[in-house]
Coordinates of C-alpha atoms in Angstrom, one line a residue:
Chain I
M1 CA 123.5 78.4 65.0
T2 CA 124.6 79.2 61.4
A3 CA 127.8 80.4 59.8
A4 CA 126.4 83.9 59.5
F5 CA 125.3 83.9 63.1
P6 CA 127.5 81.6 65.1
Y7 CA 125.7 81.8 68.4
K8 CA 123.6 79.5 70.5
K9 CA 120.8 81.1 72.6
L10 CA 121.2 80.9 76.3
P11 CA 118.3 80.2 78.7
G12 CA 116.4 83.4 79.7
T13 CA 114.7 86.0 77.6
R14 CA 113.3 89.3 78.8
R15 CA 110.5 90.6 76.5
G16 CA 108.2 93.3 77.6
L17 CA 105.9 95.7 75.7
V18 CA 108.8 97.8 74.7
R19 CA 112.1 96.5 76.2
K20 CA 113.8 93.2 75.6
A21 CA 117.1 91.3 76.5
V22 CA 118.6 88.1 75.2
L23 CA 121.9 86.3 75.8
W24 CA 123.8 84.3 73.2
E25 CA 126.7 81.9 73.6
G26 CA 129.5 82.3 71.1
A27 CA 132.8 80.5 70.4
D28 CA 134.9 82.9 72.5
H29 CA 132.5 85.4 74.0
I30 CA 129.0 86.0 75.3
F31 CA 126.8 88.2 73.1
S32 CA 124.3 90.3 75.0
V33 CA 121.5 91.9 73.1
T34 CA 119.4 94.5 74.9
G35 CA 117.1 97.3 73.7
T36 CA 113.7 98.3 72.7
R37 CA 111.5 97.6 69.7
F38 CA 113.1 100.5 67.9
S39 CA 116.8 99.8 68.5
E40 CA 119.2 97.2 69.9
Q41 CA 122.5 97.6 71.9
Y42 CA 125.2 94.9 71.8
R43 CA 127.8 93.9 74.4
R44 CA 130.4 91.2 74.1
F45 CA 132.1 89.6 77.1
Y46 CA 135.1 87.5 76.2
Y47 CA 135.5 84.3 78.2
R48 CA 139.2 85.1 78.8
D49 CA 138.3 88.4 80.4
I50 CA 135.5 87.3 82.8
Q51 CA 136.6 87.5 86.3
A52 CA 133.5 86.7 88.3
L53 CA 129.8 85.9 88.0
V54 CA 127.4 87.0 90.7
I55 CA 123.7 86.1 91.3
Q56 CA 121.9 88.4 93.7
R57 CA 118.6 87.1 94.9
C58 CA 116.0 89.8 95.1
A59 CA 112.3 90.4 94.4
R60 CA 111.6 91.5 90.8
P61 CA 108.1 92.1 89.4
G62 CA 109.0 91.5 85.8
S63 CA 107.0 93.1 83.0
I64 CA 104.5 95.6 84.4
G65 CA 102.5 95.3 81.2
A66 CA 101.9 91.6 81.8
W67 CA 100.6 92.4 85.3
L68 CA 98.3 95.1 84.1
L69 CA 96.9 93.0 81.2
T70 CA 96.4 89.9 83.3
S71 CA 94.6 91.9 86.0
F72 CA 92.5 93.7 83.5
F73 CA 91.3 90.6 81.8
C74 CA 90.8 88.8 85.1
V75 CA 88.4 91.5 86.2
V76 CA 86.7 91.8 82.8
F77 CA 86.0 88.1 82.6
A78 CA 84.7 88.0 86.2
L79 CA 82.4 91.0 85.5
F80 CA 81.1 89.5 82.3
G81 CA 80.5 86.2 84.0
K82 CA 78.5 88.0 86.7
V83 CA 76.5 89.9 84.2
S84 CA 75.8 86.8 82.2
Y85 CA 74.7 84.9 85.3
T86 CA 72.5 87.8 86.5
N87 CA 70.8 88.2 83.0
G88 CA 70.1 84.5 82.8
G89 CA 72.6 83.8 80.0
P90 CA 73.7 80.3 79.0
I91 CA 75.3 78.4 81.8
W92 CA 78.3 77.4 79.8
L93 CA 79.1 81.1 79.1
H94 CA 79.2 82.3 82.7
F95 CA 81.1 79.2 83.8
S96 CA 83.6 79.7 81.0
L97 CA 84.1 83.3 82.0
W98 CA 84.5 82.5 85.7
I99 CA 87.0 79.7 85.0
A100 CA 89.0 82.0 82.7
S101 CA 89.0 84.6 85.4
L102 CA 90.0 82.0 88.0
V103 CA 92.9 80.8 85.8
L104 CA 94.1 84.4 85.4
F105 CA 93.9 85.0 89.1
L106 CA 95.9 81.8 89.8
Y107 CA 98.5 83.0 87.3
L108 CA 98.7 86.3 89.2
V109 CA 99.3 84.4 92.4
Y110 CA 101.9 82.2 90.7
R111 CA 103.6 85.3 89.3
S112 CA 103.6 87.0 92.7
I113 CA 105.3 84.0 94.3
V114 CA 107.9 83.7 91.5
S115 CA 108.6 87.4 91.6
L116 CA 109.2 87.4 95.4
K117 CA 111.0 84.1 95.9
Y118 CA 112.6 83.0 92.6
S119 CA 113.9 86.2 91.1
C120 CA 117.4 87.6 90.9
R121 CA 119.9 89.9 89.3
C122 CA 122.9 88.5 87.5
Y123 CA 126.2 90.4 87.1
I124 CA 129.3 89.8 85.2
Q125 CA 132.7 91.3 86.2
T126 CA 135.7 91.9 83.9
A127 CA 138.8 94.0 84.5
V128 CA 137.1 97.2 83.2
T129 CA 133.4 96.7 83.8
W130 CA 130.6 95.4 86.1
E131 CA 127.5 94.7 84.0
E132 CA 124.1 93.3 84.7
L133 CA 122.7 90.6 82.5
P134 CA 119.1 91.7 82.3
S135 CA 117.8 88.6 80.5
L136 CA 118.6 86.5 83.6
Y137 CA 116.0 87.5 86.2
R138 CA 114.7 84.2 87.3
I139 CA 116.8 81.8 89.4
W140 CA 116.3 78.7 87.3
N141 CA 117.3 80.5 84.0
A142 CA 120.2 82.2 85.7
Q143 CA 121.6 78.9 87.1
K144 CA 121.2 77.1 83.7
A145 CA 122.8 79.9 81.7
L146 CA 125.6 80.6 84.1
G147 CA 126.3 76.8 84.2
Q148 CA 126.9 76.9 80.5
I149 CA 128.9 80.0 80.6
R150 CA 131.0 78.6 83.5
T151 CA 132.0 75.6 81.3
R152 CA 133.2 77.8 78.5
I153 CA 135.1 80.1 80.9
T154 CA 136.9 77.1 82.4
E155 CA 137.8 75.8 79.0
V156 CA 139.3 79.1 78.0
Q157 CA 140.9 80.2 81.3
G158 CA 141.9 76.8 82.5
A159 CA 142.3 75.7 86.0
W160 CA 143.4 77.7 89.0
A161 CA 147.2 77.9 89.3
G162 CA 147.4 77.7 93.0
D163 CA 145.1 78.2 95.9
P164 CA 142.6 81.1 95.2
Q165 CA 142.6 82.2 98.8
A166 CA 146.4 82.5 98.8
L167 CA 146.3 84.3 95.5
A168 CA 143.8 86.8 96.9
E169 CA 146.0 87.4 99.9
E170 CA 149.1 87.8 97.7
T171 CA 147.3 90.3 95.5
T172 CA 146.1 92.3 98.5
E173 CA 149.7 92.4 99.9
Q174 CA 151.1 93.5 96.5
K175 CA 148.5 96.3 96.3
R176 CA 149.4 97.4 99.8
A177 CA 153.1 97.4 99.0
N178 CA 152.5 99.4 95.8
R179 CA 150.5 102.0 97.7
L180 CA 153.3 102.4 100.3
N181 CA 155.9 102.7 97.5
Chain S
M1 CA 141.4 72.5 90.6
R2 CA 138.0 74.3 90.3
T3 CA 136.4 76.6 92.9
D4 CA 132.7 76.2 93.6
P5 CA 130.3 79.1 93.7
V6 CA 130.3 80.7 97.2
N7 CA 127.0 81.6 98.9
T8 CA 127.3 84.7 101.0
A9 CA 125.4 87.9 102.0
C10 CA 126.1 91.5 101.0
P11 CA 127.6 93.3 104.0
A12 CA 125.6 96.4 103.1
C13 CA 122.1 95.3 102.1
L14 CA 122.3 91.7 103.3
A15 CA 121.1 90.4 99.9
N16 CA 121.7 86.8 99.3
L17 CA 124.7 86.4 96.8
T18 CA 126.1 83.5 94.9
I19 CA 129.6 84.5 93.7
E20 CA 131.9 82.5 91.4
V21 CA 135.4 83.8 90.6
F22 CA 137.7 82.7 87.8
P23 CA 141.5 82.8 87.3
A24 CA 141.3 86.0 85.2
L25 CA 140.6 87.9 88.5
F26 CA 144.3 87.4 89.6
R27 CA 145.9 87.2 86.2
T28 CA 148.2 90.1 85.1
N29 CA 147.9 91.2 81.5
A30 CA 151.2 90.4 79.8
K31 CA 150.4 93.1 77.3
T32 CA 150.7 95.8 79.9
E33 CA 154.3 94.9 80.5
V34 CA 155.4 96.9 77.5
Q35 CA 159.1 96.6 76.6
A36 CA 161.4 99.5 76.1
L37 CA 162.9 100.2 72.7
A38 CA 166.4 98.9 72.0
E39 CA 168.8 100.1 69.3
G40 CA 167.7 99.1 65.8
E41 CA 164.2 98.0 66.7
A42 CA 161.0 99.3 65.3
S43 CA 159.0 101.5 67.6
C44 CA 155.3 101.9 68.2
Y45 CA 153.5 104.5 66.1
E46 CA 152.0 106.2 69.2
H47 CA 154.6 105.4 71.8
R48 CA 158.0 106.1 70.2
S49 CA 160.0 104.7 73.2
K50 CA 158.2 101.4 73.2
R51 CA 159.1 98.3 71.1
A52 CA 156.6 97.4 68.4
V53 CA 155.2 93.9 68.7
G54 CA 152.6 93.8 66.0
L55 CA 151.1 95.5 62.9
C56 CA 147.6 96.9 62.4
S57 CA 145.9 94.6 59.9
H58 CA 144.1 97.5 58.3
C59 CA 146.6 100.4 58.1
G60 CA 149.9 98.6 58.7
R61 CA 151.1 100.8 61.6
F62 CA 153.5 99.3 64.1
L63 CA 151.9 98.7 67.5
C64 CA 153.2 98.1 71.0
G65 CA 151.5 95.8 73.5
L66 CA 149.3 98.6 74.8
C67 CA 148.1 99.7 71.4
E68 CA 147.3 96.5 69.7
V69 CA 143.7 95.2 70.0
E70 CA 142.7 91.8 68.8
V71 CA 139.2 91.7 67.3
G72 CA 137.8 88.9 65.2
G73 CA 141.2 87.3 64.8
N74 CA 142.8 90.4 63.4
V75 CA 145.0 93.0 65.2
W76 CA 143.8 96.6 65.0
C77 CA 145.3 100.0 66.1
P78 CA 143.1 102.3 68.2
E79 CA 142.4 104.7 65.3
C80 CA 141.2 102.0 62.9
L81 CA 139.2 100.5 65.7
G82 CA 137.5 103.8 66.4
T83 CA 136.6 104.4 62.8
G84 CA 135.4 100.8 62.4
G85 CA 138.0 99.9 59.8
S86 CA 137.0 99.5 56.2
R87 CA 133.4 99.7 55.0
P88 CA 131.2 97.8 55.7
K89 CA 131.8 98.0 59.4
L90 CA 132.9 94.9 61.2
A91 CA 129.9 93.3 62.8
A92 CA 132.2 92.4 65.8
L93 CA 132.7 96.2 66.4
E94 CA 129.0 97.2 66.2
T95 CA 127.4 98.2 69.5
S96 CA 124.0 99.3 68.4
R97 CA 121.6 99.2 65.4
T98 CA 118.3 100.9 64.6
L99 CA 115.5 98.4 63.8
Y100 CA 113.7 100.1 60.9
D101 CA 111.6 97.1 60.1
S102 CA 110.2 97.1 63.6
I103 CA 109.6 100.8 63.5
A104 CA 107.6 100.4 60.2
L105 CA 105.5 97.6 61.7
I106 CA 104.8 99.6 64.9
L107 CA 103.8 102.6 62.8
A108 CA 101.4 100.4 60.9
T109 CA 99.9 98.5 63.8
W110 CA 99.9 100.4 67.1
P111 CA 97.6 103.2 66.0
L112 CA 94.9 100.6 65.3
F113 CA 94.8 99.9 69.0
I114 CA 95.5 103.3 70.4
F115 CA 93.8 105.9 68.2
F116 CA 92.8 104.9 64.7
Y117 CA 92.4 108.4 63.2
V118 CA 96.2 108.9 63.6
S119 CA 96.6 106.3 60.8
V120 CA 96.1 109.1 58.3
F121 CA 99.7 110.1 59.2
T122 CA 101.2 106.9 60.5
A123 CA 100.2 104.7 57.6
P124 CA 102.1 106.7 54.9
A125 CA 105.0 107.0 57.4
A126 CA 105.0 103.2 57.8
I127 CA 105.1 102.7 54.1
Y128 CA 107.9 105.3 53.7
V129 CA 110.1 103.7 56.4
A130 CA 109.5 100.2 55.1
V131 CA 110.5 101.1 51.5
R132 CA 113.2 103.7 52.3
Y133 CA 115.1 101.3 54.6
W134 CA 114.3 98.1 52.8
N135 CA 118.0 97.3 52.3
A136 CA 119.2 98.9 55.5
P137 CA 120.9 96.4 57.9
S138 CA 118.6 95.2 60.5
S139 CA 119.4 93.4 63.8
L140 CA 122.7 91.5 64.1
V141 CA 120.4 88.6 65.1
P142 CA 119.2 87.3 61.8
R143 CA 115.7 88.1 60.8
N144 CA 113.7 88.1 57.5
K145 CA 111.7 90.8 55.8
W146 CA 108.2 89.8 57.1
R147 CA 107.9 92.9 59.3
Q148 CA 108.5 95.2 56.4
I149 CA 106.1 93.3 54.2
A150 CA 103.4 93.2 56.9
A151 CA 103.9 96.9 57.5
I152 CA 103.4 97.7 53.8
L153 CA 100.3 95.5 53.6
I154 CA 98.6 96.7 56.8
A155 CA 99.4 100.4 56.1
G156 CA 98.2 100.0 52.5
A157 CA 94.9 98.5 53.7
Q158 CA 94.5 101.4 56.1
L159 CA 95.1 103.9 53.3
L160 CA 92.6 102.2 51.1
L161 CA 90.0 102.2 53.9
I162 CA 90.6 105.9 54.6
A163 CA 90.3 106.6 50.8
A164 CA 87.1 104.6 50.7
V165 CA 85.7 106.6 53.6
I166 CA 86.6 109.9 52.0
V167 CA 85.1 108.9 48.6
A168 CA 81.9 107.7 50.4
I169 CA 81.6 111.1 52.2
I170 CA 82.2 113.0 49.0
M171 CA 79.6 110.9 47.2
S172 CA 77.0 111.4 50.0
F173 CA 77.6 115.2 49.9
N174 CA 77.1 115.2 46.1
A175 CA 74.0 113.1 46.4
A176 CA 72.6 115.5 49.1
G177 CA 73.5 118.4 46.9
R178 CA 71.7 117.0 43.9
R179 CA 68.6 116.2 45.9
T180 CA 68.6 119.8 47.3
S181 CA 69.0 121.3 43.8
G182 CA 66.4 118.9 42.3
Q183 CA 63.9 120.1 44.8

């Protein structure tokens, strides 16, 4: 954090071959940076305006490029290890290649489990918009980041003035009355 | 009093949801309760029947509660907000930027992995973009100039290599021609 860029990075970064997304915590707003390697788009969500935070658990594969590259090198190392073994190459070479292939395969298994069980979509709601936060796509990052954001929102908006359930019912009744009138 | 996040399921797709709401959900915006103009009071520039409650910090117009927008500690009218105010534009109002330094680096490096012969066109393009947009504002997230410097160096090396190949081809043709004429 510097005077020129008064933000602190929040947990969670999405960085693929082309696309990226990062979230920054500012003094009075969240600064969302999304885009590609050619351009960036910026969104600011002020703490005073945030009405709700939502985490939706769902399966997300993450970067397709990472899947393809890992699978490619896993197969290449396995093939080279087999060729080296068949041609009577040095034992350390084919063992190294097989171990490298095994490590990449285990990484693919880990990534599959994380994508299926520990992935999510995060949304932020204000009075005028409902936006996804693309950098928060893993549960642990989402919970950490939203925990920090929650603290800031509570500092700015203060405590609930009354029972939220009663407020919700009152608002629904007011809207119903307005429609009838 | 603080409400805890609620775990529930979407009624449509049954997705597992964790929802946390904040007081802003039920808060009415006091600014939308615009006051009517009384005798002798200043009116809003856009809404002549509404009382002015502030001034645009850029153009000085009177603004009602609906028109005034607070950005970066200053109050703006909708027109000045739309034009970005004075130059240079407020960073707080910017919503996008083109990353010329990244474009230059991509032009210099990606052809090396995809199809090297395209470098004949992309290397000069990389140098042009890096030099032409040297002082152009880059990302709002601070970054230094290493991408542009790397793009110029890599593209320059590619051009030198291409030039060396062309010179070698020309020299080999000349040598072949001299041998043929010598015979």
